[in-house]
mmCIF file of C-alpha atoms and ligand atoms in Angstrom:
data_model
loop_
_atom_site.group_PDB
_atom_site.id
_atom_site.type_symbol
_atom_site.label_atom_id
_atom_site.label_comp_id
_atom_site.label_asym_id
_atom_site.label_seq_id
_atom_site.Cartn_x
_atom_site.Cartn_y
_atom_site.Cartn_z
ATOM 1 C CA MET A 1 71.469 101.879 125.215
ATOM 2 C CA ILE A 2 69.580 99.269 123.176
ATOM 3 C CA PRO A 3 65.797 98.917 123.413
ATOM 4 C CA GLY A 4 65.991 95.749 125.535
ATOM 5 C CA PRO A 5 67.398 93.852 127.158
ATOM 6 C CA ILE A 6 68.354 96.992 129.058
ATOM 7 C CA GLU A 7 70.852 97.394 131.906
ATOM 8 C CA TYR A 8 69.449 96.068 135.152
ATOM 9 C CA GLU A 9 69.876 97.392 138.678
ATOM 10 C CA SER A 10 72.220 95.188 140.721
ATOM 11 C CA ALA A 11 69.525 94.672 143.372
ATOM 12 C CA VAL A 12 67.331 93.137 140.629
ATOM 13 C CA LEU A 13 70.138 90.903 139.376
ATOM 14 C CA ASN A 14 71.015 89.867 142.918
ATOM 15 C CA SER A 15 67.432 88.693 143.493
ATOM 16 C CA MET A 16 67.993 86.122 140.781
ATOM 17 C CA SER A 17 70.713 84.458 142.820
ATOM 18 C CA LEU A 18 68.446 83.792 145.807
ATOM 19 C CA PRO A 19 67.433 80.166 146.435
ATOM 20 C CA SER A 20 64.677 78.976 144.057
ATOM 21 C CA LEU A 21 61.683 78.781 146.360
ATOM 22 C CA SER A 22 59.081 76.066 145.937
ATOM 23 C CA HIS A 23 56.413 77.576 143.713
ATOM 24 C CA THR A 24 53.733 76.370 146.122
ATOM 25 C CA SER A 25 55.476 77.643 149.266
ATOM 26 C CA LYS A 26 53.933 80.367 151.388
ATOM 27 C CA GLU A 27 56.970 82.579 150.719
ATOM 28 C CA PHE A 28 56.679 82.344 146.955
ATOM 29 C CA VAL A 29 52.910 82.765 146.888
ATOM 30 C CA SER A 30 53.265 85.963 148.882
ATOM 31 C CA VAL A 31 55.974 87.261 146.503
ATOM 32 C CA HIS A 32 53.733 86.373 143.559
ATOM 33 C CA ARG A 33 50.844 88.236 145.148
ATOM 34 C CA GLU A 34 52.997 91.283 145.783
ATOM 35 C CA VAL A 35 54.139 91.249 142.143
ATOM 36 C CA LEU A 36 50.549 91.040 140.863
ATOM 37 C CA GLN A 37 49.386 93.801 143.175
ATOM 38 C CA ASN A 38 52.296 96.044 142.214
ATOM 39 C CA LEU A 39 51.620 95.490 138.518
ATOM 40 C CA MET A 40 48.223 97.170 138.837
ATOM 41 C CA PRO A 41 49.525 100.694 139.415
ATOM 42 C CA VAL A 42 52.204 100.146 136.770
ATOM 43 C CA PHE A 43 49.442 99.403 134.228
ATOM 44 C CA GLN A 44 47.496 102.198 135.911
ATOM 45 C CA SER A 45 44.750 99.704 136.507
ATOM 46 C CA LYS A 46 42.291 99.646 139.371
ATOM 47 C CA GLU A 47 41.297 96.218 140.654
ATOM 48 C CA SER A 48 38.013 96.410 138.746
ATOM 49 C CA GLU A 49 39.838 97.210 135.509
ATOM 50 C CA GLY A 50 42.090 94.223 135.200
ATOM 51 C CA THR A 51 43.482 90.940 136.432
ATOM 52 C CA PRO A 52 47.235 90.631 135.993
ATOM 53 C CA PHE A 53 49.204 87.629 134.740
ATOM 54 C CA VAL A 54 52.876 86.703 134.654
ATOM 55 C CA ILE A 55 53.928 83.810 132.402
ATOM 56 C CA SER A 56 57.366 82.361 131.643
ATOM 57 C CA GLY A 57 58.184 83.323 128.087
ATOM 58 C CA SER A 58 59.082 86.356 126.023
ATOM 59 C CA GLY A 59 56.937 89.204 124.732
ATOM 60 C CA THR A 60 55.861 87.122 121.744
ATOM 61 C CA LEU A 61 54.104 84.744 124.118
ATOM 62 C CA GLY A 62 52.377 87.838 125.501
ATOM 63 C CA MET A 63 51.242 88.704 121.961
ATOM 64 C CA GLU A 64 49.755 85.237 121.519
ATOM 65 C CA ALA A 65 48.173 84.889 124.961
ATOM 66 C CA SER A 66 46.689 88.384 124.771
ATOM 67 C CA THR A 67 44.911 87.779 121.468
ATOM 68 C CA VAL A 68 44.068 84.142 120.684
ATOM 69 C CA ASN A 69 42.133 83.677 123.916
ATOM 70 C CA PHE A 70 39.509 86.147 122.716
ATOM 71 C CA ILE A 71 38.867 84.913 119.196
ATOM 72 C CA GLU A 72 37.587 81.901 117.309
ATOM 73 C CA ARG A 73 38.592 80.429 113.958
ATOM 74 C CA ASN A 74 36.281 82.706 111.980
ATOM 75 C CA SER A 75 36.741 85.858 114.033
ATOM 76 C CA LYS A 76 37.451 89.106 112.261
ATOM 77 C CA VAL A 77 40.409 91.065 113.579
ATOM 78 C CA LEU A 78 42.094 94.369 112.806
ATOM 79 C CA VAL A 79 45.824 94.910 113.234
ATOM 80 C CA ILE A 80 47.002 98.514 113.516
ATOM 81 C CA ASN A 81 50.422 98.084 111.995
ATOM 82 C CA THR A 82 53.085 100.726 112.637
ATOM 83 C CA GLY A 83 56.186 98.579 112.233
ATOM 84 C CA HIS A 84 57.834 95.194 112.586
ATOM 85 C CA PHE A 85 55.785 94.136 115.600
ATOM 86 C CA GLY A 86 52.580 94.965 113.750
ATOM 87 C CA ASP A 87 53.782 92.591 110.996
ATOM 88 C CA ARG A 88 54.317 90.007 113.708
ATOM 89 C CA PHE A 89 50.711 90.361 114.859
ATOM 90 C CA VAL A 90 49.529 89.825 111.281
ATOM 91 C CA GLU A 91 51.638 86.656 110.997
ATOM 92 C CA LEU A 92 50.544 85.378 114.412
ATOM 93 C CA LEU A 93 46.821 86.052 114.017
ATOM 94 C CA SER A 94 46.789 84.632 110.484
ATOM 95 C CA ARG A 95 47.595 81.245 111.996
ATOM 96 C CA PHE A 96 44.287 81.319 113.852
ATOM 97 C CA THR A 97 41.882 83.101 111.526
ATOM 98 C CA ASN A 98 41.956 84.078 107.873
ATOM 99 C CA ARG A 99 39.988 87.260 108.498
ATOM 100 C CA VAL A 100 42.843 89.579 109.423
ATOM 101 C CA ASP A 101 42.500 93.186 108.268
ATOM 102 C CA VAL A 102 45.455 95.520 108.456
ATOM 103 C CA LEU A 103 45.441 99.272 108.991
ATOM 104 C CA LYS A 104 48.861 100.514 107.959
ATOM 105 C CA PRO A 105 49.382 104.278 108.155
ATOM 106 C CA PRO A 106 51.996 105.886 105.885
ATOM 107 C CA PHE A 107 55.492 104.923 107.062
ATOM 108 C CA GLY A 108 56.588 106.990 110.051
ATOM 109 C CA GLU A 109 53.075 108.084 110.965
ATOM 110 C CA PRO A 110 50.841 106.859 113.794
ATOM 111 C CA ALA A 111 47.353 105.463 113.262
ATOM 112 C CA ASP A 112 44.714 108.155 112.831
ATOM 113 C CA PRO A 113 41.961 107.428 115.404
ATOM 114 C CA LYS A 114 39.382 108.800 112.920
ATOM 115 C CA ILE A 115 40.371 106.125 110.410
ATOM 116 C CA VAL A 116 40.245 103.495 113.151
ATOM 117 C CA ALA A 117 36.721 104.725 113.957
ATOM 118 C CA GLU A 118 35.700 104.432 110.273
ATOM 119 C CA LYS A 119 37.084 100.889 110.090
ATOM 120 C CA LEU A 120 35.134 100.009 113.217
ATOM 121 C CA GLU A 121 31.923 101.500 111.859
ATOM 122 C CA ASN A 122 32.164 99.552 108.629
ATOM 123 C CA ASN A 123 33.236 96.202 110.056
ATOM 124 C CA ASP A 124 32.267 93.872 112.856
ATOM 125 C CA TYR A 125 35.644 93.297 114.430
ATOM 126 C CA ASP A 126 35.993 90.844 117.297
ATOM 127 C CA LEU A 127 39.416 92.140 118.223
ATOM 128 C CA ILE A 128 41.800 95.007 117.405
ATOM 129 C CA THR A 129 45.494 95.124 118.162
ATOM 130 C CA ALA A 130 47.570 98.266 118.493
ATOM 131 C CA THR A 131 51.281 98.472 119.216
ATOM 132 C CA HIS A 132 51.753 101.320 121.671
ATOM 133 C CA VAL A 133 55.394 101.911 120.740
ATOM 134 C CA ASP A 134 56.686 99.862 117.841
ATOM 135 C CA THR A 135 60.321 99.266 118.780
ATOM 136 C CA SER A 136 61.330 99.049 115.134
ATOM 137 C CA THR A 137 60.146 102.559 114.252
ATOM 138 C CA ALA A 138 60.114 104.235 117.704
ATOM 139 C CA LEU A 139 56.686 105.529 116.793
ATOM 140 C CA LYS A 140 53.994 105.927 119.453
ATOM 141 C CA ASN A 141 50.306 105.380 118.780
ATOM 142 C CA ASP A 142 47.693 107.437 120.604
ATOM 143 C CA ILE A 143 46.157 104.614 122.611
ATOM 144 C CA LYS A 144 43.863 106.893 124.592
ATOM 145 C CA ARG A 145 42.111 108.099 121.438
ATOM 146 C CA ILE A 146 42.094 104.630 119.861
ATOM 147 C CA ALA A 147 40.522 103.248 123.069
ATOM 148 C CA ASP A 148 37.934 106.015 122.934
ATOM 149 C CA VAL A 149 36.696 104.890 119.534
ATOM 150 C CA ALA A 150 36.916 101.156 120.346
ATOM 151 C CA LYS A 151 35.150 101.400 123.697
ATOM 152 C CA GLY A 152 31.538 101.173 122.619
ATOM 153 C CA THR A 153 32.095 98.454 119.986
ATOM 154 C CA GLY A 154 32.139 94.679 120.232
ATOM 155 C CA ALA A 155 35.870 94.596 119.591
ATOM 156 C CA ILE A 156 38.385 93.684 122.282
ATOM 157 C CA LEU A 157 41.222 96.228 122.204
ATOM 158 C CA VAL A 158 44.606 94.606 122.793
ATOM 159 C CA VAL A 159 47.619 96.853 123.339
ATOM 160 C CA ASP A 160 51.184 95.666 122.853
ATOM 161 C CA GLY A 161 52.937 97.618 125.576
ATOM 162 C CA VAL A 162 56.236 95.737 125.337
ATOM 163 C CA CYS A 163 58.140 98.925 124.551
ATOM 164 C CA SER A 164 55.994 101.203 126.678
ATOM 165 C CA VAL A 165 54.746 99.850 130.016
ATOM 166 C CA GLY A 166 56.826 101.454 132.755
ATOM 167 C CA GLY A 167 58.130 104.172 130.426
ATOM 168 C CA GLU A 168 55.039 105.632 128.734
ATOM 169 C CA GLU A 169 51.618 106.485 130.062
ATOM 170 C CA LEU A 170 49.256 103.583 129.450
ATOM 171 C CA ASP A 171 46.057 103.416 131.435
ATOM 172 C CA MET A 172 43.695 100.436 131.434
ATOM 173 C CA GLY A 173 41.006 102.913 132.530
ATOM 174 C CA TRP A 174 41.074 104.491 129.031
ATOM 175 C CA GLY A 175 39.132 101.441 127.828
ATOM 176 C CA VAL A 176 42.011 99.120 127.009
ATOM 177 C CA ASP A 177 40.757 95.526 127.310
ATOM 178 C CA VAL A 178 44.078 93.706 127.359
ATOM 179 C CA ALA A 179 47.590 95.135 127.682
ATOM 180 C CA PHE A 180 50.822 93.232 127.934
ATOM 181 C CA THR A 181 54.546 93.709 128.137
ATOM 182 C CA ALA A 182 57.707 91.689 128.655
ATOM 183 C CA SER A 183 60.127 91.874 131.556
ATOM 184 C CA GLN A 184 63.249 92.997 129.696
ATOM 185 C CA LYS A 185 62.393 96.586 128.812
ATOM 186 C CA ALA A 186 60.997 99.418 130.913
ATOM 187 C CA LEU A 187 60.063 97.053 133.761
ATOM 188 C CA GLY A 188 63.772 96.553 134.341
ATOM 189 C CA THR A 189 63.921 92.766 134.791
ATOM 190 C CA PRO A 190 65.949 90.325 132.660
ATOM 191 C CA PRO A 191 64.149 88.710 129.685
ATOM 192 C CA GLY A 192 61.880 85.731 130.221
ATOM 193 C CA LEU A 193 58.502 86.924 131.498
ATOM 194 C CA ALA A 194 55.362 87.851 129.561
ATOM 195 C CA ILE A 195 53.302 90.141 131.765
ATOM 196 C CA GLY A 196 49.825 91.485 131.176
ATOM 197 C CA MET A 197 46.476 92.685 132.360
ATOM 198 C CA VAL A 198 43.048 91.417 131.288
ATOM 199 C CA GLY A 199 40.052 93.698 131.725
ATOM 200 C CA PRO A 200 36.406 92.697 132.388
ATOM 201 C CA LYS A 201 35.174 92.918 128.759
ATOM 202 C CA ALA A 202 37.991 90.588 127.649
ATOM 203 C CA MET A 203 37.405 88.290 130.603
ATOM 204 C CA ALA A 204 33.727 87.914 129.648
ATOM 205 C CA ARG A 205 34.679 87.184 126.016
ATOM 206 C CA MET A 206 37.202 84.557 127.126
ATOM 207 C CA GLU A 207 34.478 82.664 128.947
ATOM 208 C CA LYS A 208 32.482 82.394 125.727
ATOM 209 C CA VAL A 209 35.150 81.163 123.325
ATOM 210 C CA PRO A 210 36.845 77.778 123.420
ATOM 211 C CA PRO A 211 40.643 77.781 123.941
ATOM 212 C CA MET A 212 42.735 77.256 120.808
ATOM 213 C CA THR A 213 46.133 76.934 122.470
ATOM 214 C CA TYR A 214 47.439 75.175 125.538
ATOM 215 C CA PHE A 215 50.431 76.874 127.185
ATOM 216 C CA SER A 216 49.146 80.323 126.297
ATOM 217 C CA ASP A 217 45.617 79.582 127.568
ATOM 218 C CA LEU A 218 44.956 82.573 129.819
ATOM 219 C CA ARG A 219 42.086 80.787 131.546
ATOM 220 C CA LYS A 220 44.742 78.638 133.203
ATOM 221 C CA TRP A 221 47.075 81.522 134.054
ATOM 222 C CA ILE A 222 44.370 83.864 135.300
ATOM 223 C CA SER A 223 43.237 81.175 137.726
ATOM 224 C CA ILE A 224 46.835 80.983 139.035
ATOM 225 C CA SER A 225 46.829 84.777 139.461
ATOM 226 C CA LYS A 226 43.499 84.702 141.275
ATOM 227 C CA ALA A 227 44.769 81.996 143.629
ATOM 228 C CA ALA A 228 47.956 83.965 144.355
ATOM 229 C CA LEU A 229 45.949 87.150 144.983
ATOM 230 C CA ASP A 230 44.039 85.101 147.576
ATOM 231 C CA LEU A 231 47.360 83.899 148.988
ATOM 232 C CA LYS A 232 46.644 80.364 147.790
ATOM 233 C CA PRO A 233 49.127 78.206 145.890
ATOM 234 C CA GLY A 234 48.344 77.190 142.339
ATOM 235 C CA TYR A 235 50.073 75.263 139.606
ATOM 236 C CA PHE A 236 50.013 75.262 135.838
ATOM 237 C CA GLY A 237 53.563 75.054 134.514
ATOM 238 C CA THR A 238 56.359 75.749 136.989
ATOM 239 C CA PRO A 239 56.862 79.516 137.193
ATOM 240 C CA ASN A 240 60.249 81.125 136.730
ATOM 241 C CA VAL A 241 60.637 81.633 140.454
ATOM 242 C CA ASN A 242 63.897 83.600 140.309
ATOM 243 C CA LEU A 243 62.728 85.959 137.577
ATOM 244 C CA ILE A 244 59.593 86.647 139.589
ATOM 245 C CA LEU A 245 61.790 87.447 142.614
ATOM 246 C CA ALA A 246 63.726 89.840 140.382
ATOM 247 C CA LEU A 247 60.524 91.389 139.020
ATOM 248 C CA ASN A 248 59.347 91.927 142.590
ATOM 249 C CA THR A 249 62.520 93.879 143.388
ATOM 250 C CA SER A 250 62.215 95.894 140.207
ATOM 251 C CA LEU A 251 58.527 96.754 140.699
ATOM 252 C CA LYS A 252 59.222 97.927 144.243
ATOM 253 C CA GLY A 253 61.893 100.239 142.833
ATOM 254 C CA ILE A 254 59.467 101.553 140.207
ATOM 255 C CA LEU A 255 56.796 102.296 142.805
ATOM 256 C CA ALA A 256 59.357 103.862 145.144
ATOM 257 C CA GLU A 257 60.325 106.269 142.369
ATOM 258 C CA GLY A 258 56.629 106.842 141.650
ATOM 259 C CA ILE A 259 54.959 106.162 138.304
ATOM 260 C CA ASP A 260 54.436 109.837 137.460
ATOM 261 C CA ARG A 261 58.030 110.745 138.236
ATOM 262 C CA ARG A 262 59.283 107.766 136.278
ATOM 263 C CA LEU A 263 57.249 108.670 133.215
ATOM 264 C CA LYS A 264 58.426 112.282 133.494
ATOM 265 C CA ARG A 265 62.049 111.140 133.704
ATOM 266 C CA HIS A 266 61.604 109.063 130.553
ATOM 267 C CA GLU A 267 60.118 112.096 128.822
ATOM 268 C CA ILE A 268 63.020 114.370 129.817
ATOM 269 C CA ILE A 269 65.658 111.821 128.797
ATOM 270 C CA ALA A 270 63.924 111.228 125.449
ATOM 271 C CA ASN A 271 63.702 114.988 124.830
ATOM 272 C CA ALA A 272 67.385 115.435 125.641
ATOM 273 C CA ILE A 273 68.378 112.703 123.201
ATOM 274 C CA ARG A 274 66.068 114.016 120.476
ATOM 275 C CA GLU A 275 67.367 117.569 120.881
ATOM 276 C CA ALA A 276 70.942 116.295 120.652
ATOM 277 C CA VAL A 277 70.231 114.223 117.539
ATOM 278 C CA SER A 278 68.440 117.131 115.832
ATOM 279 C CA GLU A 279 71.234 119.538 116.735
ATOM 280 C CA LEU A 280 73.663 117.199 114.960
ATOM 281 C CA GLY A 281 71.552 117.550 111.823
ATOM 282 C CA LEU A 282 70.059 114.055 111.869
ATOM 283 C CA ASP A 283 66.368 113.158 111.742
ATOM 284 C CA PHE A 284 64.107 110.361 112.892
ATOM 285 C CA ILE A 285 61.884 107.695 111.387
ATOM 286 C CA PRO A 286 58.761 109.120 113.064
ATOM 287 C CA LYS A 287 57.766 112.552 111.811
ATOM 288 C CA SER A 288 55.739 113.095 114.991
ATOM 289 C CA SER A 289 54.460 110.935 117.875
ATOM 290 C CA PHE A 290 57.942 110.151 119.151
ATOM 291 C CA ALA A 291 58.322 107.500 121.835
ATOM 292 C CA ASN A 292 59.915 108.255 125.178
ATOM 293 C CA THR A 293 61.451 104.797 125.449
ATOM 294 C CA VAL A 294 63.361 104.458 122.175
ATOM 295 C CA SER A 295 64.499 106.665 119.280
ATOM 296 C CA ALA A 296 65.036 105.576 115.669
ATOM 297 C CA VAL A 297 67.578 107.839 113.959
ATOM 298 C CA ASN A 298 68.321 107.987 110.231
ATOM 299 C CA LEU A 299 72.039 107.658 109.517
ATOM 300 C CA PRO A 300 73.674 110.189 107.207
ATOM 301 C CA GLU A 301 74.109 108.747 103.669
ATOM 302 C CA LYS A 302 77.827 108.099 103.775
ATOM 303 C CA VAL A 303 78.017 106.606 107.275
ATOM 304 C CA GLU A 304 78.154 102.829 107.310
ATOM 305 C CA LEU A 305 75.984 101.308 110.054
ATOM 306 C CA LYS A 306 78.296 98.507 111.182
ATOM 307 C CA LYS A 307 81.284 100.801 111.572
ATOM 308 C CA PHE A 308 79.206 103.473 113.239
ATOM 309 C CA LEU A 309 77.882 100.973 115.821
ATOM 310 C CA ALA A 310 81.334 99.479 116.456
ATOM 311 C CA ASP A 311 82.946 102.903 116.949
ATOM 312 C CA ALA A 312 80.108 104.052 119.217
ATOM 313 C CA GLU A 313 80.556 100.904 121.277
ATOM 314 C CA ALA A 314 84.295 101.544 121.541
ATOM 315 C CA SER A 315 83.368 105.034 122.749
ATOM 316 C CA GLY A 316 81.164 103.623 125.489
ATOM 317 C CA ALA A 317 77.618 103.291 124.121
ATOM 318 C CA VAL A 318 75.927 100.279 122.569
ATOM 319 C CA PHE A 319 73.209 101.245 120.083
ATOM 320 C CA ALA A 320 71.013 98.885 118.048
ATOM 321 C CA SER A 321 70.707 98.539 114.291
ATOM 322 C CA GLY A 322 67.414 98.969 112.470
ATOM 323 C CA ILE A 323 64.938 96.091 112.118
ATOM 324 C CA ILE A 324 62.719 97.237 109.273
ATOM 325 C CA LYS A 325 63.961 94.894 106.532
ATOM 326 C CA GLU A 326 64.179 97.336 103.632
ATOM 327 C CA ILE A 327 66.094 100.001 105.596
ATOM 328 C CA ARG A 328 67.715 98.037 108.384
ATOM 329 C CA ASP A 329 71.209 99.431 107.727
ATOM 330 C CA LYS A 330 70.015 102.978 107.107
ATOM 331 C CA TYR A 331 69.092 103.812 110.674
ATOM 332 C CA PHE A 332 69.997 102.998 114.257
ATOM 333 C CA ARG A 333 68.052 102.855 117.497
ATOM 334 C CA ILE A 334 68.800 104.271 120.918
ATOM 335 C CA GLY A 335 66.988 102.679 123.840
ATOM 336 C CA HIS A 336 66.366 105.021 126.749
ATOM 337 C CA MET A 337 64.263 103.209 129.293
ATOM 338 C CA GLY A 338 64.552 101.753 132.763
ATOM 339 C CA SER A 339 66.917 103.505 135.109
ATOM 340 C CA VAL A 340 68.526 105.663 132.408
ATOM 341 C CA GLY A 341 69.566 109.059 133.769
ATOM 342 C CA SER A 342 71.470 112.144 132.683
ATOM 343 C CA SER A 343 74.875 110.400 132.888
ATOM 344 C CA GLU A 344 73.838 107.768 130.356
ATOM 345 C CA VAL A 345 72.529 110.496 128.056
ATOM 346 C CA MET A 346 75.906 112.259 128.132
ATOM 347 C CA ILE A 347 77.822 109.041 127.467
ATOM 348 C CA ALA A 348 75.473 108.078 124.641
ATOM 349 C CA VAL A 349 75.432 111.480 122.949
ATOM 350 C CA GLY A 350 79.206 111.820 123.336
ATOM 351 C CA ALA A 351 79.765 108.381 121.790
ATOM 352 C CA MET A 352 77.336 109.182 118.972
ATOM 353 C CA GLU A 353 79.129 112.428 118.136
ATOM 354 C CA ARG A 354 82.588 110.852 118.095
ATOM 355 C CA SER A 355 81.467 107.859 116.072
ATOM 356 C CA LEU A 356 79.717 110.087 113.504
ATOM 357 C CA LYS A 357 82.862 112.187 113.204
ATOM 358 C CA SER A 358 85.236 109.235 112.835
ATOM 359 C CA ASN A 359 82.919 107.893 110.135
ATOM 360 C CA GLY A 360 83.190 110.956 107.958
ATOM 361 C CA TYR A 361 80.157 112.993 109.073
ATOM 362 C CA ASP A 362 81.017 116.578 109.742
ATOM 363 C CA VAL A 363 80.012 117.312 113.339
ATOM 364 C CA GLU A 364 81.152 119.924 115.765
ATOM 365 C CA LEU A 365 81.991 117.866 118.832
ATOM 366 C CA GLY A 366 79.992 118.913 121.869
ATOM 367 C CA ARG A 367 77.101 120.399 119.924
ATOM 368 C CA GLY A 368 74.725 117.538 120.681
ATOM 369 C CA LEU A 369 75.997 117.365 124.243
ATOM 370 C CA LYS A 370 75.225 121.040 124.729
ATOM 371 C CA ALA A 371 71.674 120.573 123.461
ATOM 372 C CA ALA A 372 71.136 117.590 125.782
ATOM 373 C CA GLN A 373 72.627 119.514 128.709
ATOM 374 C CA GLU A 374 70.217 122.389 128.121
ATOM 375 C CA VAL A 375 67.167 120.089 128.211
ATOM 376 C CA ILE A 376 68.331 118.319 131.334
ATOM 377 C CA TYR A 377 69.324 121.548 133.057
ATOM 378 C CA ARG A 378 65.990 123.193 132.252
ATOM 379 C CA SER A 379 64.098 120.155 133.557
ATOM 380 C CA GLY A 380 65.749 120.550 136.962
ATOM 381 C CA MET A 381 66.543 116.814 136.931
HETATM 382 N N1 PMP B 401 56.334 93.781 120.776
HETATM 383 C C1 PMP B 401 57.238 94.763 120.793
HETATM 384 C C2 PMP B 401 56.775 96.182 120.674
HETATM 385 C C3 PMP B 401 58.587 94.462 120.947
HETATM 386 O O1 PMP B 401 59.495 95.430 120.978
HETATM 387 C C4 PMP B 401 58.992 93.107 121.060
HETATM 388 C C5 PMP B 401 60.437 92.708 121.204
HETATM 389 N N2 PMP B 401 61.369 93.643 121.253
HETATM 390 C C6 PMP B 401 58.006 92.135 121.033
HETATM 391 C C7 PMP B 401 56.693 92.507 120.884
HETATM 392 C C8 PMP B 401 58.363 90.696 121.150
HETATM 393 O O2 PMP B 401 58.973 90.439 122.376
HETATM 394 P P1 PMP B 401 60.041 89.300 122.577
HETATM 395 O O3 PMP B 401 61.213 89.583 121.715
HETATM 396 O O4 PMP B 401 60.356 89.413 124.037
HETATM 397 O O5 PMP B 401 59.382 88.024 122.209
#
């Protein structure tokens, strides 16, 4: 129950043990095409709204590829920073331009689209980044409203969907110019792929600016995608053939479940976990705008994080520590994405209750479980 890598379906893992096809073979090109085509509905993107890419590397490569291809050395950028991965964008973009502005809402609060609009009115930004769900704070930004205010401006809106795509509603049609994720979270494939979608406004910008990087040059990767979509082989850096086979299996599973049903399931599971946590008297880092993929829970004063995590693990659930430096041992995170269902919720809540109790926090065992049961029962899941 950590926010990635998650637990993978055995069919996905088994795909990784298939023979490594030649990356220029007919078989692989058709798998690649299927993956790219199946990514479109997952990003809720129509063909005219985006061209997908899949690159070997982690989400951080996605962050780089999805931003530096649209800016130049003196470009002005705005980072909407709602946690650790917002900090990472500031660090990354500062290597390419020294005109990085940061919009940092009060801790635990999402960005206010009205303030984003004001920033956009008063500045000529070339690019804005927003983290949909910052995995460090489990806080969700309202991308639809941010896209609404960014749409008519000259800024390219880049959305970090690493902790959201496949588990939260994100729609390229809202006016998102670039969105990306990584394989290891809600897309249900082991770590190692940076996956994204580039819309027409971003594509036009990319043609005008010279590339600043080599491996993360999207011009190269988009041309590989276009070739694969035409069932033609292409080469720029040998793809991770087996991970792409695994991603293909996973995406088919996602589409078989149906995007709407999948998002609804994530919402129900997240509600069940939040109700359970609240019933136990604990609270969250976000005050509102909770994510459906991950929860960040404040630990009671006297409970020591390391012992709490170890006891929870012994009781059957692995949770993650915090990652915000100043408070990293004051909270823990529960990942609830991918194929998580009601059974995992019960195991996780049960383990949380027992570990809290054995660490000196006064809980009535079963109280959180009851709250989670009620949510799941009411949902008809
Ligand atoms: N963005 C977000 C929101 C993330 O959660 C992460 C990693 N958990 C990243 C970016 C970076 O991805 P990676 O660790 O795969 O490089």
